[in-house]
């Protein structure tokens, strides 16, 4: 009877032989001009190494080692598929600009199960255009409405007022509450105090953690928790829709975007639920991460913070006391927009995208075989020293001195799948920053930092030590 070590040795040798055989077969089967690389372990590939958490201001050890060894474009085996990975700006732009022509969205099964079949991330071609048009309509209605800006500003002021007696706040958590309340009010007329808001916040956090989990349908797994959280969110949306159709006691009758969806768009309930969850996901998750990243970077860069404060002090001085900010005020926030762009570049809210080649594609010296997964790595472009001088440095001024730099920012994707809510996220962020930098001083804990899972979280939750500026200025040393 074999002992443990004999069995273990046999398994290792078997896997090693399988690995060598797969490499030989791959070389025979696929075109000779594939990028260099390795397919990793048989069956498992290199997915676990790719998803190893790392600070979001870096590309991580997997990308760093592979780019160093094989170049900015390399082959691998990820998420169950042979894959071309690209940290090359030109190839990434080529991929995004040829959506539904040469490439198609190809997210892992776990994301299909969690997002549902009608999510914008999953859909392609005409189905994607139909759902995207609804989201674009929502974004356009918000951008053209002074009510959205006023609501965002009033909520920001309310949040900051609630901190006046606090010595520290869990900033990332507070930003999630702020952005979720804003998007729920804008989308479905939710009052911020409604208990269902916090319930949905808890479910959204569980929902997000499941995106990069292994598809293990067992009790306690992140995957199962996320699928259940999505079901609860969908159930709550159904309740809200039914309430609206039957005369909701929580609806003020003024007409919000949900009313428009129900009146003007012929959508099934599953499509309505997916549109609402997509808008909530984009308007809540991405913006809360962006604001938190910027506050984290500013906490380590007093020079940039001082410039930002000067801009907002100038805007405040030109306003009547108590008067809300206008779209014209936002257009004056040149340095603020630079700060936002730099936060997107260095923080990498989205690390990479999932695509699939629809046919054999030749790009420069490489061949991308039909059916292979393609991973355009946005962080690879954002942190490329060839494209960005001192890429690890938070330097908002780079956006005003190098106009071409804007073409090297891919945080909101590109091509037909360019995020429709990009400008809305910037406006929301700018309005919050205006009041925050004029109201508080803050310190970031030395042991905190943003971590890519690949979705961004903070190591310590971004707990800030805060002090009202008026109180600080009134101190006698």
Short mmCIF file of C-alpha atoms in Angstrom, two decimals, residues 23 26 29-30 34 38-48 50 62 74-85 104-110 112 353-357 368-375:
data_model
loop_
_atom_site.label_atom_id
_atom_site.label_comp_id
_atom_site.label_asym_id
_atom_site.label_seq_id
_atom_site.Cartn_x
_atom_site.Cartn_y
_atom_site.Cartn_z
CA UNK A 23 2.72 23.05 -23.60
CA UNK A 26 -0.37 24.13 -27.52
CA UNK A 29 -2.10 23.63 -32.29
CA UNK A 30 -1.86 27.41 -32.15
CA UNK A 34 1.60 33.99 -30.18
CA UNK A 38 3.36 30.33 -19.93
CA UNK A 39 0.03 28.60 -19.40
CA UNK A 40 0.75 27.83 -15.75
CA UNK A 41 -0.52 24.69 -14.06
CA UNK A 42 -2.75 22.31 -16.04
CA UNK A 43 -6.45 23.16 -15.65
CA UNK A 44 -5.79 25.75 -12.90
CA UNK A 45 -3.66 28.06 -15.03
CA UNK A 46 -2.42 31.25 -13.35
CA UNK A 47 -5.71 32.75 -12.15
CA UNK A 48 -4.95 32.56 -8.44
CA UNK A 50 -3.38 37.07 -11.00
CA UNK A 62 2.00 38.79 -11.24
CA UNK A 74 1.96 37.89 -23.02
CA UNK A 75 -0.04 34.67 -23.05
CA UNK A 76 -1.39 32.82 -20.03
CA UNK A 77 -4.28 30.61 -18.92
CA UNK A 78 -6.80 32.58 -16.83
CA UNK A 79 -10.39 32.07 -15.68
CA UNK A 80 -10.48 28.67 -17.39
CA UNK A 81 -9.37 29.92 -20.83
CA UNK A 82 -6.17 30.46 -22.82
CA UNK A 83 -5.62 34.20 -22.61
CA UNK A 84 -3.72 37.10 -24.15
CA UNK A 85 -2.90 39.67 -21.45
CA UNK A 104 -16.76 40.68 -27.37
CA UNK A 105 -17.32 40.92 -23.61
CA UNK A 106 -16.46 37.61 -21.97
CA UNK A 107 -16.84 37.72 -18.18
CA UNK A 108 -16.31 34.58 -16.07
CA UNK A 109 -19.25 32.33 -15.19
CA UNK A 110 -19.18 33.46 -11.57
CA UNK A 112 -22.77 35.81 -14.97
CA UNK A 353 -11.55 44.07 -18.47
CA UNK A 354 -12.68 40.73 -19.92
CA UNK A 355 -12.93 40.26 -23.70
CA UNK A 356 -12.84 37.40 -26.19
CA UNK A 357 -11.47 37.34 -29.76
CA UNK A 368 -4.61 36.46 -31.19
CA UNK A 369 -6.44 33.18 -31.91
CA UNK A 370 -10.22 33.10 -32.27
CA UNK A 371 -11.98 32.09 -29.05
CA UNK A 372 -9.12 33.14 -26.76
CA UNK A 373 -9.85 35.38 -23.82
CA UNK A 374 -8.22 38.82 -23.99
CA UNK A 375 -7.45 40.85 -20.87
#
